[in-house]
Structure formats: structure tokens, C-alpha cells
């Protein structure tokens, strides 16, 4: 039997053990908190270093005060797409002084996005330089152009844009899509308060294992049995991501895996992150008469294209017609408040 003195001593020991346990738990929480702060500081430092590196790579002078804007829209284009670019300049994209006015008054940056040829300084690069001298509407990337390099180009675009402008959103659009800028701005403005948002027309298409077909996925085996579908991701014609996601791509671009298809690659980078996927069907209207019916029903379109062509079919010839019938009106962007 324990004597009373033994019981008192045992109680003191248990009390000390309890206090020690509490101190250990408190210390663990403090260490955890410090580790999180250290990780955040490292990420911030890496982000700043990556931005500086990107700006040097693209030939842009580094500035600690990046222009604060609403959104950056990068129109992905190719050396052979001069006529497509002109069809956009002649319809939904402001040019010249109006492009500068759009940046100053609305905080909207629009640039055609292109890298360089495999032989820098050659005839292709000189043609783009001459076009840039005329229009001042390009964002040049440190990237070698090529159809099978679209995932890499998209990654470098977001990282470079985030290093150049401090925007709420970064938008990617193909150069054969019709866009209503006022509607795009109104759409994005609704999601401004969300920290990590991914806006587009979400889909989940089949993983194509057969070689030689368009959109073949060489890494099809990673998605399970043959016949499986991809995870949900935005269709590649147009989508937008918030600043935090663009920063995430910038910081981690060297370790983000690139699949064969650019839209799948982007969607895969956000799997496992706390990201809100916004399925907005106004970003994937059809060309006339679909866009007209939707406007009459009170659901105007932010973007229009033909699914059968993954863009506006024969866009050079048809962009003007689509603009006349699907457009929100040339003055809409100036009268829309964000």
C-alpha cells in the first residue's frame, strides 16, 4: 500500500509530466509556426528572384514597382498568323492610342504573345520586330516557337506576365477567338475577392492513347485504364487565372510537369491546390447564331468560337462578321465599370 507521502509525490510527478507535455505541445506549435513563416519567406524570396530572372531573360528592365492593373490578356500567336492578328486588331482589340487608353483608364493590358525562332535574328524574328514597331502590342518570350511547345509557352507566358505586371487576373486566349472585353472584365470582376480562382469553360475530355491522332497523349497510362477521361480543366481557347496562381506557376515553373496538351497541363498544375474552378459558359459561346440568341435572352457572350475548329472557323475571313453579330458594341468597354 502507498503511504500518503508516496501518493503526494506521485501526484507531483504526474503534475510535472502534464506540465512538461503541455510545454512540448506549445513548443511544437511554435516550431510549426516558425517553419510556416520560413517557408513563406523562402517562397517570397524565390518569387522575387524568379521575377528578376524572368525580366532579365525577356530583356525587360527590372522594377520593384510593377504597374498595378486589372487584368493582362495574352493572345497566343505564331509567326505565320499575321493575318489573324490583323483581323483581331480590326475588330475587338483596340489599337494605337486606344490601346494605351485602355491600359491607363481601365487597367487592361492586351498583348500578342510570341517567342523567337530557332534561329534568333532571322527573317521570322525580323518580321515580328517590324510589326511590333508598327503596333506596339507584343509580349516577346524567351521561348523557341513550335506547335509541340505550347505547354511550355503557356507556362512562360504566365510567369513573364506576372513578372511584368501586378494584375488581379491573367488571361490566355488563342488568336482565332472573338472576345468581348467588357464582358470579360465584368466576368472577372465578380471573382476579385477570391484568392485562387481558375475561370473558363470546364471540360473533361477523353485521354487519347492512339498514336497519330490529334491531341494524342503519350502519357495516357498516367490517367488509368484506356478509355478514361482527364480531370476537369478549362478548354484551351480562353481562360483566366488569379494573381496567386500565376505567381505559383512563376515560382514552380521548373518542376511543373508539361503534358502534350496545354490546357491539360495547366489544369494539372492546380490539382491538389485549394483552387476554385469556375465553369463560365459565357466564355465558350458559338459563333452566329448561337451568340445572337444568347444576347437576346439576356446572356451576352464574353467569347465566341466554333468547337469544330477549336476557334472561329476561317477566322481571318469571318472575324469581322462574328464581331458585327456577336460583338457587345465598340463603345462597351469604355462604358463598363469594373
Coordinates of N, CA, C and O in Angstrom, one line a residue, residues 76 84 147 150 172-178 203 214-215 235-238 261-263 283-285 287 304-315 318-319:
X76 N -2.2 34.2 -77.7 CA -1.1 33.3 -78.1 C -1.1 33.3 -79.6 O -2.2 33.0 -80.2
X84 N -4.3 36.7 -89.0 CA -5.1 36.5 -87.8 C -5.0 37.7 -86.8 O -6.0 38.2 -86.3
X147 N 4.8 24.0 -82.4 CA 3.4 23.6 -82.0 C 3.5 22.7 -80.8 O 2.6 22.7 -80.0
X150 N 3.5 24.2 -76.8 CA 2.5 25.1 -76.3 C 2.4 25.1 -74.8 O 2.2 26.2 -74.2
X172 N -5.4 34.0 -70.9 CA -4.8 33.4 -72.1 C -5.9 33.2 -73.1 O -7.0 32.7 -72.8
X173 N -5.7 33.6 -74.4 CA -6.7 33.4 -75.4 C -6.0 33.1 -76.7 O -4.8 33.6 -77.0
X174 N -6.6 32.3 -77.5 CA -6.0 32.0 -78.9 C -6.3 33.1 -79.9 O -7.3 33.8 -79.7
X175 N -5.5 33.1 -80.9 CA -5.7 34.2 -81.9 C -6.7 34.0 -82.9 O -6.8 34.7 -84.0
X176 N -7.6 33.0 -82.7 CA -8.7 32.8 -83.6 C -10.0 32.8 -82.8 O -11.0 32.1 -83.2
X177 N -10.1 33.5 -81.7 CA -11.3 33.6 -80.9 C -11.8 35.0 -80.8 O -11.0 36.0 -80.8
X178 N -13.1 35.2 -80.9 CA -13.7 36.5 -80.7 C -14.0 36.8 -79.3 O -14.5 36.0 -78.6
X203 N -14.1 21.3 -68.8 CA -14.4 20.1 -69.6 C -13.6 18.9 -69.0 O -12.7 19.1 -68.2
X214 N -5.0 13.6 -83.5 CA -4.8 14.9 -82.9 C -5.1 14.8 -81.4 O -6.0 14.1 -80.9
X215 N -4.3 15.6 -80.6 CA -4.4 15.6 -79.2 C -4.0 14.3 -78.5 O -4.4 14.0 -77.4
X235 N -11.2 24.6 -71.1 CA -10.8 24.4 -72.5 C -9.8 25.5 -72.9 O -9.8 26.6 -72.4
X236 N -8.9 25.2 -73.8 CA -7.8 26.0 -74.1 C -8.0 27.3 -74.9 O -7.1 28.1 -74.9
X237 N -9.2 27.5 -75.5 CA -9.3 28.7 -76.3 C -9.2 30.0 -75.5 O -8.7 30.9 -76.0
X238 N -9.8 30.0 -74.3 CA -9.7 31.2 -73.4 C -9.9 30.7 -72.0 O -10.8 29.9 -71.7
X261 N -0.9 18.3 -74.1 CA -1.9 19.3 -74.4 C -1.8 20.5 -73.4 O -1.8 20.2 -72.1
X262 N -1.7 21.7 -73.9 CA -1.5 22.9 -73.0 C -2.6 23.1 -71.9 O -2.3 23.4 -70.8
X263 N -3.9 22.9 -72.3 CA -5.0 23.1 -71.4 C -4.9 22.0 -70.3 O -5.2 22.3 -69.1
X283 N -17.8 32.1 -71.8 CA -16.5 32.1 -72.4 C -16.4 31.1 -73.5 O -15.3 31.0 -74.1
X284 N -17.5 30.4 -73.8 CA -17.4 29.4 -74.9 C -18.7 29.4 -75.7 O -19.2 28.3 -76.0
X285 N -19.2 30.6 -76.1 CA -20.3 30.6 -77.0 C -19.9 30.2 -78.4 O -18.8 30.3 -78.8
X287 N -20.3 30.7 -82.6 CA -20.4 31.9 -83.5 C -21.9 32.0 -83.9 O -22.7 31.1 -83.6
X304 N -16.5 33.9 -78.2 CA -17.2 33.0 -79.2 C -16.2 32.4 -80.1 O -15.2 33.0 -80.5
X305 N -16.5 31.1 -80.4 CA -15.6 30.3 -81.3 C -16.4 29.1 -81.7 O -17.5 28.8 -81.2
X306 N -15.9 28.4 -82.7 CA -16.5 27.1 -83.2 C -15.8 25.9 -82.6 O -14.6 25.8 -82.8
X307 N -16.5 25.1 -81.9 CA -15.9 23.9 -81.3 C -15.3 23.0 -82.4 O -14.2 22.4 -82.1
X308 N -15.9 23.0 -83.5 CA -15.4 22.1 -84.6 C -14.0 22.5 -85.1 O -13.3 21.6 -85.6
X309 N -13.7 23.7 -84.9 CA -12.4 24.2 -85.4 C -11.5 24.6 -84.2 O -10.3 25.1 -84.4
X310 N -12.0 24.5 -83.0 CA -11.2 24.9 -81.8 C -10.9 26.4 -81.8 O -9.9 26.9 -81.2
X311 N -11.7 27.2 -82.6 CA -11.6 28.6 -82.7 C -12.6 29.0 -83.8 O -13.4 28.2 -84.2
X312 N -12.6 30.3 -84.2 CA -13.5 30.7 -85.2 C -13.1 30.1 -86.5 O -11.9 30.3 -87.0
X313 N -13.9 29.2 -87.1 CA -13.5 28.6 -88.4 C -13.3 29.7 -89.4 O -14.0 30.7 -89.6
X314 N -12.1 29.6 -90.2 CA -11.7 30.6 -91.2 C -11.8 32.0 -90.6 O -12.4 32.9 -91.1
X315 N -11.1 32.1 -89.4 CA -11.2 33.3 -88.6 C -10.8 34.6 -89.4 O -11.3 35.7 -89.2
X318 N -13.8 35.5 -91.4 CA -15.1 35.6 -90.7 C -15.1 36.5 -89.4 O -16.1 36.7 -88.9
X319 N -13.9 36.9 -89.0 CA -13.8 37.6 -87.7 C -14.7 38.9 -87.7 O -15.4 39.2 -86.7

